[in-house]
PDB file of C-alpha atoms in Angstrom:
ATOM      1  CA  UNK A 117      96.002  55.365  -6.660  1.00  0.00           C
ATOM      2  CA  UNK A 118      97.091  57.120  -3.474  1.00  0.00           C
ATOM      3  CA  UNK A 119      99.973  58.807  -5.296  1.00  0.00           C
ATOM      4  CA  UNK A 120      97.635  59.912  -8.112  1.00  0.00           C
ATOM      5  CA  UNK A 121      95.208  61.386  -5.607  1.00  0.00           C
ATOM      6  CA  UNK A 122      97.974  63.384  -3.946  1.00  0.00           C
ATOM      7  CA  UNK A 123      99.196  64.693  -7.308  1.00  0.00           C
ATOM      8  CA  UNK A 124      95.694  65.654  -8.406  1.00  0.00           C
ATOM      9  CA  UNK A 125      95.040  67.491  -5.142  1.00  0.00           C
ATOM     10  CA  UNK A 126      98.338  69.329  -5.441  1.00  0.00           C
ATOM     11  CA  UNK A 127      97.624  70.372  -9.020  1.00  0.00           C
ATOM     12  CA  UNK A 128      94.103  71.498  -8.081  1.00  0.00           C
ATOM     13  CA  UNK A 129      95.497  73.597  -5.232  1.00  0.00           C
ATOM     14  CA  UNK A 130      98.168  75.201  -7.431  1.00  0.00           C
ATOM     15  CA  UNK A 131      95.604  75.994 -10.133  1.00  0.00           C
ATOM     16  CA  UNK A 132      93.236  77.518  -7.589  1.00  0.00           C
ATOM     17  CA  UNK A 133      96.027  79.811  -6.362  1.00  0.00           C
ATOM     18  CA  UNK A 134      97.054  80.689  -9.971  1.00  0.00           C
ATOM     19  CA  UNK A 135     100.520  79.285  -9.341  1.00  0.00           C
ATOM     20  CA  UNK A 136     100.057  77.218 -12.498  1.00  0.00           C
ATOM     21  CA  UNK A 137      97.705  77.573 -15.479  1.00  0.00           C
ATOM     22  CA  UNK A 138      96.441  74.560 -17.418  1.00  0.00           C
ATOM     23  CA  UNK A 139      97.016  74.628 -21.185  1.00  0.00           C
ATOM     24  CA  UNK A 140      95.787  71.065 -21.801  1.00  0.00           C
ATOM     25  CA  UNK A 141      95.705  67.801 -19.866  1.00  0.00           C
ATOM     26  CA  UNK A 142      98.955  67.490 -17.926  1.00  0.00           C
ATOM     27  CA  UNK A 143     100.460  70.571 -19.574  1.00  0.00           C
ATOM     28  CA  UNK A 144     100.824  73.536 -17.243  1.00  0.00           C
ATOM     29  CA  UNK A 145     102.371  76.971 -17.365  1.00  0.00           C
ATOM     30  CA  UNK A 146     103.971  78.730 -14.428  1.00  0.00           C
ATOM     31  CA  UNK A 147     102.882  82.305 -15.186  1.00  0.00           C
ATOM     32  CA  UNK A 148     104.749  85.493 -14.578  1.00  0.00           C
ATOM     33  CA  UNK A 149     102.928  88.190 -12.620  1.00  0.00           C
ATOM     34  CA  UNK A 150     101.935  90.146 -15.733  1.00  0.00           C
ATOM     35  CA  UNK A 151     100.542  86.972 -17.324  1.00  0.00           C
ATOM     36  CA  UNK A 152      97.632  86.912 -14.903  1.00  0.00           C
ATOM     37  CA  UNK A 153      96.130  89.875 -16.778  1.00  0.00           C
ATOM     38  CA  UNK A 154      96.067  87.983 -20.084  1.00  0.00           C
ATOM     39  CA  UNK A 155      93.161  86.000 -21.461  1.00  0.00           C
ATOM     40  CA  UNK A 156      93.711  82.364 -22.489  1.00  0.00           C
ATOM     41  CA  UNK A 157      94.411  83.066 -26.174  1.00  0.00           C
ATOM     42  CA  UNK A 158      96.907  85.876 -25.545  1.00  0.00           C
ATOM     43  CA  UNK A 159      98.607  83.760 -22.900  1.00  0.00           C
ATOM     44  CA  UNK A 160      99.006  80.793 -25.228  1.00  0.00           C
ATOM     45  CA  UNK A 161     100.260  82.975 -28.071  1.00  0.00           C
ATOM     46  CA  UNK A 162     102.843  84.536 -25.768  1.00  0.00           C
ATOM     47  CA  UNK A 163     104.359  81.132 -24.950  1.00  0.00           C
ATOM     48  CA  UNK A 164     103.350  79.276 -28.121  1.00  0.00           C
ATOM     49  CA  UNK A 165     106.781  78.900 -29.701  1.00  0.00           C
ATOM     50  CA  UNK A 166     108.383  77.827 -26.429  1.00  0.00           C
ATOM     51  CA  UNK A 167     105.686  75.195 -26.008  1.00  0.00           C
ATOM     52  CA  UNK A 168     106.023  74.142 -29.660  1.00  0.00           C
ATOM     53  CA  UNK A 169     109.755  73.589 -29.290  1.00  0.00           C
ATOM     54  CA  UNK A 170     109.203  71.471 -26.172  1.00  0.00           C
ATOM     55  CA  UNK A 171     106.728  69.241 -28.021  1.00  0.00           C
ATOM     56  CA  UNK A 172     109.046  68.942 -31.013  1.00  0.00           C
ATOM     57  CA  UNK A 173     112.002  68.021 -28.818  1.00  0.00           C
ATOM     58  CA  UNK A 174     109.924  65.490 -26.868  1.00  0.00           C
ATOM     59  CA  UNK A 175     108.578  63.667 -29.927  1.00  0.00           C
ATOM     60  CA  UNK A 176     111.258  64.218 -32.578  1.00  0.00           C
ATOM     61  CA  UNK A 177     114.457  65.391 -30.923  1.00  0.00           C
ATOM     62  CA  UNK A 178     116.297  67.036 -33.843  1.00  0.00           C
ATOM     63  CA  UNK A 179     114.732  64.960 -36.652  1.00  0.00           C
ATOM     64  CA  UNK A 180     112.107  67.429 -37.852  1.00  0.00           C
ATOM     65  CA  UNK A 181     111.408  70.617 -39.770  1.00  0.00           C
ATOM     66  CA  UNK A 182     108.515  73.079 -39.848  1.00  0.00           C
ATOM     67  CA  UNK A 183     106.737  72.654 -43.148  1.00  0.00           C
ATOM     68  CA  UNK A 184     103.947  73.911 -45.412  1.00  0.00           C
ATOM     69  CA  UNK A 185     102.479  77.408 -45.057  1.00  0.00           C
ATOM     70  CA  UNK A 186     104.107  78.300 -41.733  1.00  0.00           C
ATOM     71  CA  UNK A 187     107.548  77.636 -43.153  1.00  0.00           C
ATOM     72  CA  UNK A 188     106.873  79.955 -46.093  1.00  0.00           C
ATOM     73  CA  UNK A 189     105.441  82.569 -43.727  1.00  0.00           C
ATOM     74  CA  UNK A 190     108.604  82.432 -41.624  1.00  0.00           C
ATOM     75  CA  UNK A 191     110.710  83.092 -44.726  1.00  0.00           C
ATOM     76  CA  UNK A 192     108.455  86.130 -45.293  1.00  0.00           C
ATOM     77  CA  UNK A 193     109.102  87.278 -41.695  1.00  0.00           C
ATOM     78  CA  UNK A 194     105.541  86.545 -40.618  1.00  0.00           C
ATOM     79  CA  UNK A 195     105.771  85.174 -37.070  1.00  0.00           C
ATOM     80  CA  UNK A 196     102.069  85.156 -36.252  1.00  0.00           C
ATOM     81  CA  UNK A 197     100.731  82.038 -34.531  1.00  0.00           C
ATOM     82  CA  UNK A 198      98.597  79.967 -36.934  1.00  0.00           C
ATOM     83  CA  UNK A 199      95.708  77.568 -36.360  1.00  0.00           C
ATOM     84  CA  UNK A 200      97.647  74.621 -37.791  1.00  0.00           C
ATOM     85  CA  UNK A 201     101.374  74.015 -37.973  1.00  0.00           C
ATOM     86  CA  UNK A 202     102.903  70.992 -39.721  1.00  0.00           C
ATOM     87  CA  UNK A 203     106.023  69.344 -38.323  1.00  0.00           C
ATOM     88  CA  UNK A 204     107.554  66.899 -40.794  1.00  0.00           C
ATOM     89  CA  UNK A 205     109.598  64.248 -39.053  1.00  0.00           C
ATOM     90  CA  UNK A 206     111.027  60.773 -39.473  1.00  0.00           C
ATOM     91  CA  UNK A 207     108.590  58.602 -37.458  1.00  0.00           C
ATOM     92  CA  UNK A 208     105.567  60.270 -35.872  1.00  0.00           C
ATOM     93  CA  UNK A 209     102.066  60.914 -37.242  1.00  0.00           C
ATOM     94  CA  UNK A 210     100.188  62.667 -34.468  1.00  0.00           C
ATOM     95  CA  UNK A 211      97.923  65.658 -33.805  1.00  0.00           C
ATOM     96  CA  UNK A 212      98.091  67.699 -30.620  1.00  0.00           C
ATOM     97  CA  UNK A 213      95.266  70.122 -29.896  1.00  0.00           C
ATOM     98  CA  UNK A 214      95.862  73.080 -27.578  1.00  0.00           C
ATOM     99  CA  UNK A 215      92.687  75.126 -27.397  1.00  0.00           C
ATOM    100  CA  UNK A 216      92.078  76.370 -30.958  1.00  0.00           C
ATOM    101  CA  UNK A 217      95.569  75.524 -32.200  1.00  0.00           C
ATOM    102  CA  UNK A 218      96.772  72.224 -33.671  1.00  0.00           C
ATOM    103  CA  UNK A 219     100.305  70.870 -33.978  1.00  0.00           C
ATOM    104  CA  UNK A 220     100.416  68.202 -36.692  1.00  0.00           C
ATOM    105  CA  UNK A 221     103.370  65.828 -36.688  1.00  0.00           C
ATOM    106  CA  UNK A 222     103.590  64.259 -40.125  1.00  0.00           C
ATOM    107  CA  UNK A 223     105.752  61.760 -41.986  1.00  0.00           C
ATOM    108  CA  UNK A 224     106.087  62.081 -45.761  1.00  0.00           C
ATOM    109  CA  UNK A 225     106.286  59.070 -48.036  1.00  0.00           C
ATOM    110  CA  UNK A 226     106.912  58.452 -51.709  1.00  0.00           C
ATOM    111  CA  UNK A 227     105.933  55.461 -53.845  1.00  0.00           C
ATOM    112  CA  UNK A 228     108.957  54.471 -55.900  1.00  0.00           C
ATOM    113  CA  UNK A 229     108.549  51.429 -58.141  1.00  0.00           C
ATOM    114  CA  UNK A 230     105.794  50.030 -55.929  1.00  0.00           C
ATOM    115  CA  UNK A 231     107.899  50.563 -52.810  1.00  0.00           C
ATOM    116  CA  UNK A 232     106.892  53.125 -50.208  1.00  0.00           C
ATOM    117  CA  UNK A 233     109.865  55.118 -48.981  1.00  0.00           C
ATOM    118  CA  UNK A 234     110.141  57.609 -46.162  1.00  0.00           C
ATOM    119  CA  UNK A 235     111.248  60.928 -47.670  1.00  0.00           C
ATOM    120  CA  UNK A 236     112.517  62.538 -44.490  1.00  0.00           C
ATOM    121  CA  UNK A 237     116.203  61.804 -45.101  1.00  0.00           C
ATOM    122  CA  UNK A 238     115.933  63.257 -48.622  1.00  0.00           C
ATOM    123  CA  UNK A 239     114.004  66.370 -47.680  1.00  0.00           C
ATOM    124  CA  UNK A 240     116.037  67.075 -44.558  1.00  0.00           C
ATOM    125  CA  UNK A 241     118.877  68.086 -46.887  1.00  0.00           C
ATOM    126  CA  UNK A 242     116.670  71.071 -47.813  1.00  0.00           C
ATOM    127  CA  UNK A 243     116.309  72.398 -44.277  1.00  0.00           C
ATOM    128  CA  UNK A 244     117.463  75.715 -42.836  1.00  0.00           C
ATOM    129  CA  UNK A 245     117.661  77.100 -39.310  1.00  0.00           C
ATOM    130  CA  UNK A 246     115.640  80.128 -38.255  1.00  0.00           C
ATOM    131  CA  UNK A 247     115.859  81.847 -34.889  1.00  0.00           C
ATOM    132  CA  UNK A 248     112.439  82.801 -33.617  1.00  0.00           C
ATOM    133  CA  UNK A 249     112.154  84.732 -30.353  1.00  0.00           C
ATOM    134  CA  UNK A 250     115.554  83.374 -29.311  1.00  0.00           C
ATOM    135  CA  UNK A 251     114.449  79.818 -30.076  1.00  0.00           C
ATOM    136  CA  UNK A 252     116.099  77.897 -32.906  1.00  0.00           C
ATOM    137  CA  UNK A 253     113.793  76.053 -35.325  1.00  0.00           C
ATOM    138  CA  UNK A 254     114.475  73.936 -38.391  1.00  0.00           C
ATOM    139  CA  UNK A 255     112.301  74.899 -41.377  1.00  0.00           C
ATOM    140  CA  UNK A 256     111.906  73.954 -45.020  1.00  0.00           C
ATOM    141  CA  UNK A 257     114.203  75.966 -47.275  1.00  0.00           C
ATOM    142  CA  UNK A 258     112.469  78.674 -49.302  1.00  0.00           C
ATOM    143  CA  UNK A 259     112.087  76.510 -52.423  1.00  0.00           C
ATOM    144  CA  UNK A 260     110.685  73.493 -50.574  1.00  0.00           C
ATOM    145  CA  UNK A 261     108.380  75.728 -48.506  1.00  0.00           C
ATOM    146  CA  UNK A 262     106.984  77.192 -51.739  1.00  0.00           C
ATOM    147  CA  UNK A 263     106.360  73.759 -53.271  1.00  0.00           C
ATOM    148  CA  UNK A 264     104.784  72.474 -50.041  1.00  0.00           C
ATOM    149  CA  UNK A 265     102.508  75.513 -49.812  1.00  0.00           C
ATOM    150  CA  UNK A 266     101.189  74.694 -53.288  1.00  0.00           C
ATOM    151  CA  UNK A 267     100.048  71.274 -52.014  1.00  0.00           C
ATOM    152  CA  UNK A 268      96.497  70.841 -50.824  1.00  0.00           C
ATOM    153  CA  UNK A 269      96.661  69.421 -47.298  1.00  0.00           C
ATOM    154  CA  UNK A 270      92.978  69.941 -46.553  1.00  0.00           C
ATOM    155  CA  UNK A 271      90.344  69.592 -49.281  1.00  0.00           C
ATOM    156  CA  UNK A 272      88.128  72.057 -47.441  1.00  0.00           C
ATOM    157  CA  UNK A 273      90.747  74.825 -47.478  1.00  0.00           C
ATOM    158  CA  UNK A 274      92.647  74.705 -50.784  1.00  0.00           C
ATOM    159  CA  UNK A 275      95.927  76.604 -51.007  1.00  0.00           C
ATOM    160  CA  UNK A 276      96.781  80.110 -49.841  1.00  0.00           C
ATOM    161  CA  UNK A 277      97.197  81.858 -53.192  1.00  0.00           C
ATOM    162  CA  UNK A 278      97.858  85.236 -51.554  1.00  0.00           C
ATOM    163  CA  UNK A 279     100.748  83.784 -49.536  1.00  0.00           C
ATOM    164  CA  UNK A 280     102.270  82.008 -52.549  1.00  0.00           C
ATOM    165  CA  UNK A 281     101.952  85.084 -54.781  1.00  0.00           C
ATOM    166  CA  UNK A 282     103.654  87.194 -52.132  1.00  0.00           C
ATOM    167  CA  UNK A 283     106.601  84.795 -52.024  1.00  0.00           C
ATOM    168  CA  UNK A 284     106.781  84.570 -55.820  1.00  0.00           C
ATOM    169  CA  UNK A 285     106.858  88.367 -56.162  1.00  0.00           C
ATOM    170  CA  UNK A 286     109.414  88.892 -53.398  1.00  0.00           C
ATOM    171  CA  UNK A 287     111.866  86.110 -54.210  1.00  0.00           C
ATOM    172  CA  UNK A 288     111.402  85.401 -57.932  1.00  0.00           C
ATOM    173  CA  UNK A 289     114.965  86.536 -58.688  1.00  0.00           C
ATOM    174  CA  UNK A 290     116.514  84.637 -55.780  1.00  0.00           C
ATOM    175  CA  UNK A 291     115.173  81.091 -55.943  1.00  0.00           C
ATOM    176  CA  UNK A 292     117.723  78.291 -56.281  1.00  0.00           C
ATOM    177  CA  UNK A 293     116.538  76.532 -59.444  1.00  0.00           C
ATOM    178  CA  UNK A 294     118.609  73.415 -58.747  1.00  0.00           C
ATOM    179  CA  UNK A 295     116.612  72.867 -55.563  1.00  0.00           C
ATOM    180  CA  UNK A 296     113.372  72.935 -57.543  1.00  0.00           C
ATOM    181  CA  UNK A 297     114.825  70.310 -59.898  1.00  0.00           C
ATOM    182  CA  UNK A 298     115.810  68.149 -56.935  1.00  0.00           C
ATOM    183  CA  UNK A 299     112.341  68.428 -55.391  1.00  0.00           C
ATOM    184  CA  UNK A 300     110.599  67.533 -58.658  1.00  0.00           C
ATOM    185  CA  UNK A 301     112.012  63.985 -58.683  1.00  0.00           C
ATOM    186  CA  UNK A 302     109.657  63.158 -55.809  1.00  0.00           C
ATOM    187  CA  UNK A 303     106.649  63.878 -58.009  1.00  0.00           C
ATOM    188  CA  UNK A 304     105.166  67.067 -56.588  1.00  0.00           C
ATOM    189  CA  UNK A 305     103.311  67.266 -59.895  1.00  0.00           C
ATOM    190  CA  UNK A 306     100.271  69.271 -58.832  1.00  0.00           C
ATOM    191  CA  UNK A 307     102.411  71.751 -56.901  1.00  0.00           C
ATOM    192  CA  UNK A 308     104.642  72.516 -59.859  1.00  0.00           C
ATOM    193  CA  UNK A 309     101.675  72.894 -62.178  1.00  0.00           C
ATOM    194  CA  UNK A 310     100.068  75.349 -59.754  1.00  0.00           C
ATOM    195  CA  UNK A 311     103.327  77.300 -59.391  1.00  0.00           C
ATOM    196  CA  UNK A 312     103.645  77.399 -63.182  1.00  0.00           C
ATOM    197  CA  UNK A 313     100.191  78.946 -63.508  1.00  0.00           C
ATOM    198  CA  UNK A 314     100.627  81.375 -60.619  1.00  0.00           C
ATOM    199  CA  UNK A 315     104.040  82.599 -61.793  1.00  0.00           C
ATOM    200  CA  UNK A 316     102.829  83.253 -65.340  1.00  0.00           C
ATOM    201  CA  UNK A 317     101.652  86.796 -64.542  1.00  0.00           C
ATOM    202  CA  UNK A 318     104.375  87.520 -61.974  1.00  0.00           C
ATOM    203  CA  UNK A 319     107.725  86.588 -63.501  1.00  0.00           C
ATOM    204  CA  UNK A 320     108.047  85.231 -67.034  1.00  0.00           C
ATOM    205  CA  UNK A 321     111.502  83.735 -66.435  1.00  0.00           C
ATOM    206  CA  UNK A 322     110.316  81.853 -63.359  1.00  0.00           C
ATOM    207  CA  UNK A 323     107.300  80.652 -65.322  1.00  0.00           C
ATOM    208  CA  UNK A 324     109.679  79.314 -67.965  1.00  0.00           C
ATOM    209  CA  UNK A 325     111.708  77.560 -65.252  1.00  0.00           C
ATOM    210  CA  UNK A 326     108.660  75.688 -63.957  1.00  0.00           C
ATOM    211  CA  UNK A 327     107.531  74.967 -67.506  1.00  0.00           C
ATOM    212  CA  UNK A 328     110.970  73.593 -68.435  1.00  0.00           C
ATOM    213  CA  UNK A 329     111.138  71.383 -65.329  1.00  0.00           C
ATOM    214  CA  UNK A 330     107.748  69.898 -66.183  1.00  0.00           C
ATOM    215  CA  UNK A 331     108.638  69.412 -69.871  1.00  0.00           C
ATOM    216  CA  UNK A 332     111.856  67.576 -69.039  1.00  0.00           C
ATOM    217  CA  UNK A 333     110.096  65.314 -66.589  1.00  0.00           C
ATOM    218  CA  UNK A 334     107.371  63.486 -68.465  1.00  0.00           C
ATOM    219  CA  UNK A 335     105.599  66.665 -69.616  1.00  0.00           C
ATOM    220  CA  UNK A 336     102.692  66.289 -67.219  1.00  0.00           C
ATOM    221  CA  UNK A 337     100.658  69.469 -67.646  1.00  0.00           C
ATOM    222  CA  UNK A 338      97.562  70.150 -65.626  1.00  0.00           C
ATOM    223  CA  UNK A 339      96.036  73.470 -66.615  1.00  0.00           C
ATOM    224  CA  UNK A 340      94.186  75.092 -63.771  1.00  0.00           C
ATOM    225  CA  UNK A 341      92.415  78.414 -63.519  1.00  0.00           C
ATOM    226  CA  UNK A 342      93.020  80.320 -60.322  1.00  0.00           C
ATOM    227  CA  UNK A 343      89.476  79.501 -59.279  1.00  0.00           C
ATOM    228  CA  UNK A 344      90.208  75.765 -59.451  1.00  0.00           C
ATOM    229  CA  UNK A 345      93.568  76.136 -57.733  1.00  0.00           C
TER     230      UNK A 345
END
């Protein structure tokens, strides 16, 4: 108790003198002189990716990759900080809230013949490295990022059709089709059906690729209008 009191008093004193700035409980930033002019949101965004990498290293070491929409955005050279970022990893399911931003650590599982299997080791073969503000991050490859972005992770939000269409238009001639075939075996059925519908008016050959993958794998078609997607 005495030690805790001393620590708390020290932290309070340092905060009062703006030597440190609190980001969340027991997470503090030692600001540079120019940082004192920034509001809380701009300050967090300035150091967001450094903080993100520290959390990832603490909880996952190197067994992780950035997933879902943020991964696809990074492939599209969009480095803006987002409200939610998903970190797929081997063991941890945890949410960390820092002001209005959430880091979601997530494991992914697959039911195979009534057995639940952790998919991390399979999906980690589809990971690439991206350097972001001199920090190295592991992210889903382009094909996996596209399939993940076509998944609904929050029933209140749906999928980002604008983001997916942008990726389809930009990279339709460059996707690695074999990677899509590999991903399909883990039953991303709804994602592939959505990508089939979205690609129909963008690239006929890519539409045929998704259609062929679905036909050769049980032929599970789910027609969806863009409104329902």
